[in-house]
Coordinates of C-alpha atoms in Angstrom, one line a residue:
X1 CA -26.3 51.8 -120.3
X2 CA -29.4 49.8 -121.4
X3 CA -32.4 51.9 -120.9
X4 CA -36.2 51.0 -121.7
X5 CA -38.8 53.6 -122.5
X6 CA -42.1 52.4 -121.7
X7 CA -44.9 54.4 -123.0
X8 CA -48.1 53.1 -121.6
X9 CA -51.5 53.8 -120.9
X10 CA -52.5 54.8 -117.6
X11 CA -56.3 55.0 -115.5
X12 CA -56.5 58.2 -113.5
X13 CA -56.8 57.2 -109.9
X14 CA -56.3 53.4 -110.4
X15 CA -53.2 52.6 -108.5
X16 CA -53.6 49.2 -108.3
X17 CA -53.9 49.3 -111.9
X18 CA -51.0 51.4 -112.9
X19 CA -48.6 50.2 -110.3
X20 CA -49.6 46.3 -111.8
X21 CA -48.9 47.5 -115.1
X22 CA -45.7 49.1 -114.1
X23 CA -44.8 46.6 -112.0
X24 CA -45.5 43.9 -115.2
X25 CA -42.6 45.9 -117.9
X26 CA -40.2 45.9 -114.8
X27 CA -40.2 42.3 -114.5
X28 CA -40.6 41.8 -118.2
X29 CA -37.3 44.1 -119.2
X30 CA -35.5 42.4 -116.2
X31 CA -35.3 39.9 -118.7
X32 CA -33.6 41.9 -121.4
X33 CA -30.8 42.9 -118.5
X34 CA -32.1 46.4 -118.6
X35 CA -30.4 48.6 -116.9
X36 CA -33.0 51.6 -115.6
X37 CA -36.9 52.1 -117.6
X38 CA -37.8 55.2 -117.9
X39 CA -41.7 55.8 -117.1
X40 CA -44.5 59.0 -118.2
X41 CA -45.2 62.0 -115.8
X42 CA -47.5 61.7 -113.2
X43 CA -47.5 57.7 -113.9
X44 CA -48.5 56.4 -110.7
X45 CA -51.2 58.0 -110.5
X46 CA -52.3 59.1 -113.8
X47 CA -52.1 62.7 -115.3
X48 CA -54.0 65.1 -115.0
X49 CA -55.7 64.4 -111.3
X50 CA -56.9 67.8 -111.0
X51 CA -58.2 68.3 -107.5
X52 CA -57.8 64.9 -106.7
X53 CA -54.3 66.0 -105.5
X54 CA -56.3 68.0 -102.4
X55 CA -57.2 64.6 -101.3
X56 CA -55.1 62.8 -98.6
X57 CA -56.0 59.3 -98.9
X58 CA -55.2 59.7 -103.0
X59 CA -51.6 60.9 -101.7
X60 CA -51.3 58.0 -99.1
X61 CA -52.6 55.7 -102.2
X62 CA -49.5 56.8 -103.9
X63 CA -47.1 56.6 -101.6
X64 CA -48.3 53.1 -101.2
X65 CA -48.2 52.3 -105.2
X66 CA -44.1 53.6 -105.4
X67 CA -43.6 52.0 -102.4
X68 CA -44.8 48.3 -104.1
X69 CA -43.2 49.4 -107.4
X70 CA -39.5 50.0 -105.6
X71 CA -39.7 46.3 -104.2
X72 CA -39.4 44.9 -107.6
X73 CA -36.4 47.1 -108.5
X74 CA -33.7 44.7 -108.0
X75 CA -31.4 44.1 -110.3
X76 CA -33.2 47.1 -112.8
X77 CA -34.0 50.7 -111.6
X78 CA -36.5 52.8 -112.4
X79 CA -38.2 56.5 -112.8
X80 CA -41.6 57.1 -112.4
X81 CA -43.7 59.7 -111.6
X82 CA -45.6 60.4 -108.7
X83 CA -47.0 63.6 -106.7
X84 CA -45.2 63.5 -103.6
X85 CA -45.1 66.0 -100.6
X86 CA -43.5 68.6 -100.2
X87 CA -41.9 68.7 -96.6
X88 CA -40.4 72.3 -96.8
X89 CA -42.1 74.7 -94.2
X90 CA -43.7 77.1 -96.9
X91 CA -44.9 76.3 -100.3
X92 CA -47.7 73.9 -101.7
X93 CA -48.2 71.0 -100.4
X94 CA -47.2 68.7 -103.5
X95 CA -44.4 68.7 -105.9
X96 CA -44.7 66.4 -109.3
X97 CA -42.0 64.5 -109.0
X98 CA -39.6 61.3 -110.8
X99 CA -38.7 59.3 -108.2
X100 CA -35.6 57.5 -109.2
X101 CA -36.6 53.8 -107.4
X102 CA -33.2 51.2 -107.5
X103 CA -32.4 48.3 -104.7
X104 CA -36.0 48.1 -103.9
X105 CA -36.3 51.7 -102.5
X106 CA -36.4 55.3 -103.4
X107 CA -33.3 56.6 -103.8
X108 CA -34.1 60.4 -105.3
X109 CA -36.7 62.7 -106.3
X110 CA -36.0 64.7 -109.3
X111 CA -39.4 67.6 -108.8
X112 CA -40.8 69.4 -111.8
X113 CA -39.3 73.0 -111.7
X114 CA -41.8 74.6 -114.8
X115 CA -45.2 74.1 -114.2
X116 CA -47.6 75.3 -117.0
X117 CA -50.4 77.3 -116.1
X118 CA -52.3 78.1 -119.9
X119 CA -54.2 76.6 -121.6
X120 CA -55.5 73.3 -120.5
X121 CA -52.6 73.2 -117.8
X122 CA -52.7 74.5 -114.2
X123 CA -50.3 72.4 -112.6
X124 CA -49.3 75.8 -109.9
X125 CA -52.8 75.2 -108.3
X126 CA -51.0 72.0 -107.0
X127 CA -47.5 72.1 -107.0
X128 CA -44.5 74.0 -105.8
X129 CA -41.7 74.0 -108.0
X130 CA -38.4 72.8 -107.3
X131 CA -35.4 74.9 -107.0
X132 CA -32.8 72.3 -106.0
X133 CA -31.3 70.6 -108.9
X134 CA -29.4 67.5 -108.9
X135 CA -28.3 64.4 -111.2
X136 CA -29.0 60.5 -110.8
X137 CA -25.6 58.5 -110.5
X138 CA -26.0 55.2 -111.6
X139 CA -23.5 52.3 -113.3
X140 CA -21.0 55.3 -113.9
X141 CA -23.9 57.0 -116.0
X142 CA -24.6 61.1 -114.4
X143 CA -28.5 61.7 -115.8
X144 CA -30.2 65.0 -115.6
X145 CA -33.9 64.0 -114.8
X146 CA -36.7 66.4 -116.0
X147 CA -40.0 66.2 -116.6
X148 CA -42.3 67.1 -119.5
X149 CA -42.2 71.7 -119.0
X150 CA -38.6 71.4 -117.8
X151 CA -37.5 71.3 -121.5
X152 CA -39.8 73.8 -122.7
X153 CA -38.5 77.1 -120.6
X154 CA -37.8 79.0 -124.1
X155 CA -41.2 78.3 -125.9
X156 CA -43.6 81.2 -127.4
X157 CA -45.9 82.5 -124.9
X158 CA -48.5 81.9 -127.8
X159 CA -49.9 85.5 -128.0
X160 CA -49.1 88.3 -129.9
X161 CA -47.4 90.4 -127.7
X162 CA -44.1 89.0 -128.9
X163 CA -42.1 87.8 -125.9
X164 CA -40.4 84.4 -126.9
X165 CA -39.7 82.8 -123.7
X166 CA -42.2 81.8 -121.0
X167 CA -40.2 81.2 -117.9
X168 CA -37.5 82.9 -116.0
X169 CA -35.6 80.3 -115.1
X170 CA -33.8 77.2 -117.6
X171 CA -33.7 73.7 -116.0
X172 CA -31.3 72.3 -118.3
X173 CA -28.5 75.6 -117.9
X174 CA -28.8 74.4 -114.1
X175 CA -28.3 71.1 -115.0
X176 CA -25.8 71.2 -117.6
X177 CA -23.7 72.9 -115.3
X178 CA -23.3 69.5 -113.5
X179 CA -22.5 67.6 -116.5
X180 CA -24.6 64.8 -116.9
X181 CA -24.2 62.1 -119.6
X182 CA -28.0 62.0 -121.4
X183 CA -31.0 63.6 -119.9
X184 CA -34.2 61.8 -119.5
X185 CA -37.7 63.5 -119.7
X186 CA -40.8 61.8 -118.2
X187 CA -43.4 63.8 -120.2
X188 CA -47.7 63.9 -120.6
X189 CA -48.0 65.9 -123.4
X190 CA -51.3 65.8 -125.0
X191 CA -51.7 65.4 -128.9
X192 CA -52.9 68.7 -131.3
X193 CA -52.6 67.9 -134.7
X194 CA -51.5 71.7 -135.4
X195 CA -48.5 71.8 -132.7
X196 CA -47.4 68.3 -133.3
X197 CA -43.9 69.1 -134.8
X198 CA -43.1 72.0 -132.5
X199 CA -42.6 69.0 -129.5
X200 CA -40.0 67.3 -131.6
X201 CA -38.3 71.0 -132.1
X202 CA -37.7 71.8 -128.9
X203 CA -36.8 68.5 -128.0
X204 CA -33.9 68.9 -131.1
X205 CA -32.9 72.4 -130.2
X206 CA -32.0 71.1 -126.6
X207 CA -30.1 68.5 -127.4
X208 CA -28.4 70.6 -129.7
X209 CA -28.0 73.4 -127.5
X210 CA -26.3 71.5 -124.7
X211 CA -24.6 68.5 -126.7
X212 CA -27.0 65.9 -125.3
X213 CA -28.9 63.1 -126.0
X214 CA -33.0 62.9 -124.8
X215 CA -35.0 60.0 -123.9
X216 CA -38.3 61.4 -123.7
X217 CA -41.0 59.3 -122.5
X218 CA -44.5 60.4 -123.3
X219 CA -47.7 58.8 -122.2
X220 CA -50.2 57.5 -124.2
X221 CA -54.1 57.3 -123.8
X222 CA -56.7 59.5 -123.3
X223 CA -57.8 61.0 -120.1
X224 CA -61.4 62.6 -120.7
X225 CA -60.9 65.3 -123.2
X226 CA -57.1 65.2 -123.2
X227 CA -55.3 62.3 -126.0
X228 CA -51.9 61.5 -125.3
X229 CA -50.2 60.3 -128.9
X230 CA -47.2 58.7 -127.5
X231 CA -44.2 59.1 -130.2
X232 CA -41.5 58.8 -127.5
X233 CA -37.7 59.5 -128.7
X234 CA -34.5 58.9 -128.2
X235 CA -32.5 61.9 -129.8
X236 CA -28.6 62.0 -130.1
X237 CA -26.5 64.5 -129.3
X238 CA -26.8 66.3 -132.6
X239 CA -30.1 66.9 -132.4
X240 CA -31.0 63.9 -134.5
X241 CA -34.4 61.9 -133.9
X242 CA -32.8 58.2 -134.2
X243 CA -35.6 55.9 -132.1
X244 CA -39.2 56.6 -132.1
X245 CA -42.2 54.7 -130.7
X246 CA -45.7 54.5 -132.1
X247 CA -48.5 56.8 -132.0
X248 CA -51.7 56.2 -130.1
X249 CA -50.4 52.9 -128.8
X250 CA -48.9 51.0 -125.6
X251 CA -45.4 50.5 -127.1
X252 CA -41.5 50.0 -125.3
X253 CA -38.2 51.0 -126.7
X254 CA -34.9 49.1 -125.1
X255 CA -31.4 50.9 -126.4
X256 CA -28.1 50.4 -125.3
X257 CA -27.0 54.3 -125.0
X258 CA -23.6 53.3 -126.5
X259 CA -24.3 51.4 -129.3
X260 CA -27.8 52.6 -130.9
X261 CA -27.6 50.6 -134.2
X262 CA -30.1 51.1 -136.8
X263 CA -32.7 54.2 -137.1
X264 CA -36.4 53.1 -136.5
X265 CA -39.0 56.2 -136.7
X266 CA -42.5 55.6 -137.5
X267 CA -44.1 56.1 -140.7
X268 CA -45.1 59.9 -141.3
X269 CA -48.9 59.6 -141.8
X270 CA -51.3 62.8 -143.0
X271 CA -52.7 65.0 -139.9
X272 CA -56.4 64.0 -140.9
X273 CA -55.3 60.1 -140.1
X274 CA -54.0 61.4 -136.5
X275 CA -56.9 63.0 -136.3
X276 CA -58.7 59.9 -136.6
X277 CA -56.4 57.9 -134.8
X278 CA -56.9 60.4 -131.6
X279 CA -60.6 60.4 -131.7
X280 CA -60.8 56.7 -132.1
X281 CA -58.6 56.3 -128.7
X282 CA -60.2 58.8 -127.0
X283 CA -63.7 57.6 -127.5
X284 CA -62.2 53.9 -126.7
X285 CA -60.6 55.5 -123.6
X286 CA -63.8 57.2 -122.3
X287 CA -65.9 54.0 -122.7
X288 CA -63.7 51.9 -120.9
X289 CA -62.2 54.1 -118.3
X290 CA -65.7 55.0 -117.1
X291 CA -66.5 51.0 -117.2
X292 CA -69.1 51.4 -120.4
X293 CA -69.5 49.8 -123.5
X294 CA -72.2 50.7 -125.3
X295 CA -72.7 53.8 -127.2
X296 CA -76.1 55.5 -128.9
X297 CA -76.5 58.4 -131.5
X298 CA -78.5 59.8 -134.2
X299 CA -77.9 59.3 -137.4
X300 CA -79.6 61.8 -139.6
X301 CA -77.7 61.3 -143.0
X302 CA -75.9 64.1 -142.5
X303 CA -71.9 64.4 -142.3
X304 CA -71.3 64.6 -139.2
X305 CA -73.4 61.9 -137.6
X306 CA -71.9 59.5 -140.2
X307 CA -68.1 60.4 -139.1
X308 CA -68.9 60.4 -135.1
X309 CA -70.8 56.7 -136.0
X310 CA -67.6 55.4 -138.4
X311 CA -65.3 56.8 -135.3
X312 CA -67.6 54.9 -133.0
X313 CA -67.4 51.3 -134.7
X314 CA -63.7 51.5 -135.3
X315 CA -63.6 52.2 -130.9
X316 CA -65.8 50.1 -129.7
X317 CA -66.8 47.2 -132.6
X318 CA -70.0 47.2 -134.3
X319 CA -71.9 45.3 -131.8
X320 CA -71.7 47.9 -129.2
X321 CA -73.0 50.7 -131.6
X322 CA -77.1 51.6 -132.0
X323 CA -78.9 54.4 -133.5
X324 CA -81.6 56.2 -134.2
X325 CA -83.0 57.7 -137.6
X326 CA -85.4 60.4 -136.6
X327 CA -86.9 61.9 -139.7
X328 CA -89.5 64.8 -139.8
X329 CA -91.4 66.3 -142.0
X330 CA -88.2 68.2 -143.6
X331 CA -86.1 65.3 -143.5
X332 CA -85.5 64.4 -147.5
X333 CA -85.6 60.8 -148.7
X334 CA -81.7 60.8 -149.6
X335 CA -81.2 61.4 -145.9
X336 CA -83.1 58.8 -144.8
X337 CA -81.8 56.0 -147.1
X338 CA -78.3 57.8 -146.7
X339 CA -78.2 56.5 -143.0
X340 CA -79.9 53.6 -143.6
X341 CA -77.0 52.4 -145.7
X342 CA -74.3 53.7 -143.8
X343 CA -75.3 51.5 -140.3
X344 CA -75.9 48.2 -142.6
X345 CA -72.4 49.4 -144.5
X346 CA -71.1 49.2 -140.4
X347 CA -73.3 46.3 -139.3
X348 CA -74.6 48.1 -136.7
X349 CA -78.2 48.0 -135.1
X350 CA -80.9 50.5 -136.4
X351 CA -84.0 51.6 -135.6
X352 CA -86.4 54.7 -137.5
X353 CA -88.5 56.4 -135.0
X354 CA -90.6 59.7 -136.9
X355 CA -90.6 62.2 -134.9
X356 CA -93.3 64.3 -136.9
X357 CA -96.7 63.2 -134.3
X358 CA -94.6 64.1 -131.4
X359 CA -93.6 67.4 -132.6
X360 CA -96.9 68.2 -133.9
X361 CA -98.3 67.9 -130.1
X362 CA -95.6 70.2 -128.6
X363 CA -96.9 72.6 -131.1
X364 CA -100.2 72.0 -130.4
X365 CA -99.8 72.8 -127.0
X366 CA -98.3 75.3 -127.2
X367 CA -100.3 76.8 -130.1
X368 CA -102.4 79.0 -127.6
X369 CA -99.5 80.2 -126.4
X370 CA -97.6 81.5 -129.3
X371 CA -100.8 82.7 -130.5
X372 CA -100.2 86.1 -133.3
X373 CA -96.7 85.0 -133.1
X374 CA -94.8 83.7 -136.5
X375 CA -93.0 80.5 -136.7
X376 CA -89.0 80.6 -135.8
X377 CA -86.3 79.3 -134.5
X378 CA -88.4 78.0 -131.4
X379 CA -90.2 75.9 -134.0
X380 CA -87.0 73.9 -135.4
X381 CA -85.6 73.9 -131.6
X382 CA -88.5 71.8 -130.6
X383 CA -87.2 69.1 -133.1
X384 CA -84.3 69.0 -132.0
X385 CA -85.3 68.8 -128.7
X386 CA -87.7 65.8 -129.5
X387 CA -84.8 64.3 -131.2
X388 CA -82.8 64.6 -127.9
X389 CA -85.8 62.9 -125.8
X390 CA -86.0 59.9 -128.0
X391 CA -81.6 59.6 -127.3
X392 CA -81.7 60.3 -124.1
X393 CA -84.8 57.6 -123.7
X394 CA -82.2 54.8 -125.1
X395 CA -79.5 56.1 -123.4
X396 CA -80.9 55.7 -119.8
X397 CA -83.3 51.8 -120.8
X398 CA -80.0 50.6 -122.1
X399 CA -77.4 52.0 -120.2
X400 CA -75.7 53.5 -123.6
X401 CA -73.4 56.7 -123.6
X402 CA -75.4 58.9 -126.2
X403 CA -71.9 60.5 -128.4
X404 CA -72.4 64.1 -129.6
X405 CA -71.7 64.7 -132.7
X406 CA -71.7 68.4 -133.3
X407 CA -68.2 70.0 -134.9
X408 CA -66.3 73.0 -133.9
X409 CA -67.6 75.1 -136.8
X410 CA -71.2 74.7 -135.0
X411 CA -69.9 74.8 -131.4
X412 CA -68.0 78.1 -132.2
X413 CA -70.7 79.9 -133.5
X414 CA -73.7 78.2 -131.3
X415 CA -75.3 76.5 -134.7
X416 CA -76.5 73.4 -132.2
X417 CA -79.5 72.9 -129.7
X418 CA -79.7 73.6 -126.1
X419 CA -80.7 70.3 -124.6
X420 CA -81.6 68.9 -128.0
X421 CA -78.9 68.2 -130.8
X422 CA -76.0 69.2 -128.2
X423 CA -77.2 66.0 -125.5
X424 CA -74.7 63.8 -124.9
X425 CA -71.8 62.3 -122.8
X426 CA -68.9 63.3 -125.1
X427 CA -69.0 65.7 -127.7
X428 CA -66.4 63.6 -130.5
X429 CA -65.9 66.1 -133.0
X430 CA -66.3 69.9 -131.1
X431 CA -62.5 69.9 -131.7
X432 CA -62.8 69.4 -135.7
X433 CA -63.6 72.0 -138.2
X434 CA -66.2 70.9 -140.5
X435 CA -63.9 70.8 -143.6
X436 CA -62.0 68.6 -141.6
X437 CA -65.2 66.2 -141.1
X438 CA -65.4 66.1 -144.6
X439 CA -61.7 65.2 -144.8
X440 CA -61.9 62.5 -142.2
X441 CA -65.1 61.0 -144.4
X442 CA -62.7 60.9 -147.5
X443 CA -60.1 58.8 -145.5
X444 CA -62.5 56.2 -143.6
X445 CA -63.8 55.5 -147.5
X446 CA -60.3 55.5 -148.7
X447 CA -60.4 51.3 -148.7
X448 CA -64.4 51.6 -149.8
X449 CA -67.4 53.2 -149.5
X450 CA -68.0 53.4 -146.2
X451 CA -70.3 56.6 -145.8
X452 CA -72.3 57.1 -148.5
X453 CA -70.7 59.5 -151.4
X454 CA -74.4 61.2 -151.1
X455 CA -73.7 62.6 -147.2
X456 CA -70.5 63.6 -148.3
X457 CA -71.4 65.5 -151.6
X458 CA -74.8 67.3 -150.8
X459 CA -74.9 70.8 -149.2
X460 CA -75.3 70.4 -144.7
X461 CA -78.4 71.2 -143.2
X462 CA -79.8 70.6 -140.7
X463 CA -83.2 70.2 -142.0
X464 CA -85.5 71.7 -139.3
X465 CA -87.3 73.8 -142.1
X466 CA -88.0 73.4 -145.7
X467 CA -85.0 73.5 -148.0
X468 CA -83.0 74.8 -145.3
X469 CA -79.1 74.7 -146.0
X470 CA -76.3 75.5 -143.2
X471 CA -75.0 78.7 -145.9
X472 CA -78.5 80.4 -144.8
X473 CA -76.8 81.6 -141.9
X474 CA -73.4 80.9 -142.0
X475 CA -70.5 82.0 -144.5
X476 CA -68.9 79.3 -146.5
X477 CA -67.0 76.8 -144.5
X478 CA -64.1 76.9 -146.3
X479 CA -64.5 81.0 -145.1
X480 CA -65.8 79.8 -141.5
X481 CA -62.8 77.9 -141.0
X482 CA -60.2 79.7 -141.5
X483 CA -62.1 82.9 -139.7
X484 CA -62.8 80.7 -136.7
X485 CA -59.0 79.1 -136.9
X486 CA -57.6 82.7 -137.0
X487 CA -59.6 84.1 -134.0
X488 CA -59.6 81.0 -131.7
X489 CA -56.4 79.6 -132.3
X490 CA -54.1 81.8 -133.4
X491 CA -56.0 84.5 -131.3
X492 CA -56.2 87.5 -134.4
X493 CA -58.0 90.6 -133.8
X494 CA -61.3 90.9 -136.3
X495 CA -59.0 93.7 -138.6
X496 CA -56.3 91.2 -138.6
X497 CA -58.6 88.4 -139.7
X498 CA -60.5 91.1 -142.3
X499 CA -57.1 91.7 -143.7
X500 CA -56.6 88.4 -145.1
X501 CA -59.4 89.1 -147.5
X502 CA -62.6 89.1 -145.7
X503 CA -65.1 91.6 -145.5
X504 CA -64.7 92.9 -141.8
X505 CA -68.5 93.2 -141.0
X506 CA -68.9 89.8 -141.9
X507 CA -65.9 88.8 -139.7
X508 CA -67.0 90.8 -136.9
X509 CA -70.4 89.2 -137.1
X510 CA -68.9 85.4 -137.0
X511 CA -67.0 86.5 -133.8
X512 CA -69.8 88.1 -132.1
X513 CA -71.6 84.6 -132.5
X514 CA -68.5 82.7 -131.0
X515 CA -68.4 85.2 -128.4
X516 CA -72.1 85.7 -127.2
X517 CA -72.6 81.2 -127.2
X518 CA -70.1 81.0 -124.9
X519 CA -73.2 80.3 -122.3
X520 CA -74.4 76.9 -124.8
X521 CA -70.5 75.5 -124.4
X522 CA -70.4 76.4 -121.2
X523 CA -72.9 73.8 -121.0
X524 CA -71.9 71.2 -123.2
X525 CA -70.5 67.7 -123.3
X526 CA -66.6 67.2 -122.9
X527 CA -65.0 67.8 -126.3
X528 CA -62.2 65.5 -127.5
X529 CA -59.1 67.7 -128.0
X530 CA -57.1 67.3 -131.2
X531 CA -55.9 70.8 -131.4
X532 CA -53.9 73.9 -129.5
X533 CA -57.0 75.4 -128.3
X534 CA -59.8 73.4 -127.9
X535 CA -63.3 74.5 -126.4
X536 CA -63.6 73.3 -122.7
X537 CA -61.3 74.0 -119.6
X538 CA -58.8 75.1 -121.8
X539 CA -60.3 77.8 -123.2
X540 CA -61.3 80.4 -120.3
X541 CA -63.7 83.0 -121.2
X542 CA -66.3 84.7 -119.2
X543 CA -69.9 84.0 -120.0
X544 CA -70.7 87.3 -119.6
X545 CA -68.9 90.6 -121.7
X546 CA -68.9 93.4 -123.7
X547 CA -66.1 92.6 -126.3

């Protein structure tokens, strides 16, 4: 059989959109006598909808879309996916299902039996899961349909209680018992640069386990916070990877299941580059799914403005880039001139606004009030917070999305500004570890200086106070990291952390400041997620707790 896998990029909610774009690689492959293309989870409509799915015109809508789709299937079938209702007398109202459309029609819908409910999934709140399994007959070919969870019944439950398999019931044992030929997997599975290769292993252990080839199909594109990588496969029976498609691109891959010929698998490329790659489409994503071009920021001369800005200009083109240098009275000279030549290095628009009289008057009035008191942290807030006027003030005249560019190092331990340096519409690196900023700075100036060996050298600070350096208040990043990486990913207890080498009252005193800011993230801007546990809806914890 000649089957297609067409990894695209799709709008939440635009079905006239993603149907035409469907619609478009049908009729293209037609003419490559394909014989069924193979589309993502969820593609008609975009994944994740969230409470969208309570919404009966957005079901009608995509109804209508699969219904347009199936008219072009002539000749070619197809599977896409698509919530559709569930007409059983109990249960939710939905299941996620891949509708198997051939002869302009729908001829079977294959329903998603596994439905994650951790992290940033909660797919139960809207579906029921199936319990009737069946296989798709077509041209003499038997095909076990699943989609995305269905393969992934004997994962980790990712905590350390040990128990090594999530669900209680195996799609593919019910499956295999009906002995189909390949199995197809319609799949949105979001990127994380530190799970990346555990996809690929369960997708080889099932095909080993059950003697099968898998032609997954993974989105690509990013959906808010989420950043789908792409890297569909077509794996062979023994568990061998033998087509890949691209990461972080549209691509389409056309096989003839009984004659595969050569091997193509993409290049393997250091996580810091995917990384990159994934922040770059997501912030492209945002701008143009939300119908914006433009994007502001500060640029202080520090690492992390100069990353978010390089990030920025590879997105969205130089042109559609401006920012602000907002020096103080603390700001040195090296900072200054260090993002002065870092936007002409990008081309883009600058302009230096001193924030220093405009401070000074805050203080002034509010002199009488903080009368007998000694200066603080309220002092080197209230630059930041004048900072985050002077953004915000562009952002709304110009109609510019102001980009956050605070890392997870600060977010976890609340080293940011309340309605100062935390403004913005999309927070790029909250997901990246500083020593990872600094990495990403190495690669953008692997072709060239790019940012300024200066903002990559010198010690961070935020400068709100003379000489101040981020090590005032905060271990070593290189310690920070991995304490923050142990406790928020990987979920250690503070002696299991200390045991690695740390000194436990130091450790304990990190997490009580990740622990007691949950109230600032709660607040915050959407973060781009590159990782297994990313700040934001995918990491539940309440506000308030003794812990």
């Amino acid at each position: 059989m000649k089957v297609a896998l067409a990894q695209l990029n799709y709008t939440i909610g635009d079905f006239e959109g993603n149907a035409s774009k469907i619609i478009a690689e049908i009729n293209r492959l037609k003419q490559e006598d394909v014989d069924l293309v193979v589309f993502s989870e969820l593609s008609v409509c975009g994944y994740y909808p969230h409470d969208l799915l309570e919404k009966k015109e957005f079901i009608a809508k995509a109804d209508d879309a699969v219904a347009e789709i199936a008219k072009h299937c002539h000749g070619i079938a197809a599977l896409v996916g698509a919530p559709r209702i569930n007409r059983h007398e109990r249960g939710k109202t939905l299941f996620n299902a891949a509708l198997f459309l051939a002869d302009g029609e729908i001829k079977s819908s294959h329903n998603k039996t596994l439905l994650p409910t951790y992290d940033i999934f909660d797919e139960y709140r809207h579906f029921e899961p199936n319990r009737e399994f069946s296989l798709v007959e077509y041209k003499g070919e038997k095909i076990a349909v699943t989609i995305c969870e269905d393969l992934w019944d004997e994962q980790p439950t990712a905590n350390e209680f040990g128990k090594d398999k999530l669900y209680s019931i195996s799609p593919m044992e019910e499956l295999a018992k009906l002995n189909p030929d390949f199995v197809v997997n319609l799949s949105a599975s979001p990127f994380s640069y530190n799970q990346e290769g555990w996809r690929k292993n369960v997708l080889i252990t099932k095909a080993k386990k059950y003697g099968l080839p898998i032609l997954y199909c993974n989105q690509v594109g990013a959906q808010t916070e989420l950043v789908f990588d792409g890297g569909s496969v077509y794996i062979d029976a023994t568990g061998e990877i033998v087509k890949e498609l691209k990461y972080f691109e549209e691509d389409c891959l056309v096989l003839d299941t009984t004659a595969l010929g050569e091997k193509e698998l993409q290049p393997k490329v250091d996580y810091i580059e995917k990384i990159h790659d994934a922040l770059v489409l997501g912030i492209l994503d945002y701008f143009k799914k939300m119908g914006f071009k433009q994007a502001t920021l500060g640029l202080s001369g520090g690492i992390d403005s100069a990353v978010t800005v390089v990030l920025a200009v590879r997105a969205l083109g130089a042109e559609n880039v401006r920012v602000l240098l907002m020096p103080s009275k603390y700001s040195s000279d090296h900072s200054v001139n260090d993002a002065r030549e870092l936007a002409e290095n990008l081309g883009i628009r600058y302009d230096v606004v001193n924030i220093q009289s405009a401070v000074d008057q805050f203080e002034a009035a509010l002199a009488p009030l903080f009368e007998g008191c000694s200066p603080d942290v309220t002092e080197e807030n209230i630059q930041a917070r004048a900072r985050g006027i002077y953004m915000m003030a562009i952002s709304n005249k110009f109609g510019h999305i102001l980009l956050n560019t605070t890392n997870k190092s600060e977010c976890a331990v609340g080293y940011g500004t309340l309605y100062g340096d935390m403004n913005g519409g999309l927070a790029v690196l909250g997901d990246v570890y500083k020593l990872d900023v600094f990495k990403l700075s190495r690669f953008m100036n692997k072709d060239g200086e790019v940012i300024p060996e200066n903002t990559i050298v010198k010690p961070p600070s935020a400068e709100l106070r003379p000489d101040q350096k981020d090590t005032d208040s905060l271990p070593e990043y290189e310690d920070l990291d991995t304490m923050l990486f142990n406790y928020i990913e990987l979920n250690k207890s503070p002696k299991e952390i200390a045991a690695l080498g740390y000194d436990e009252a130091v450790v304990r005193r990190v997490i009580r400041m990740v622990n007691t800011n949950e109230y600032k993230r709660f607040q915050a801007a959407p973060i781009l997620r590159v990782s297994s546990k990313a700040f934001g809806f995918g990491r539940k914890m309440p506000l308030v707790a003794r812990y």
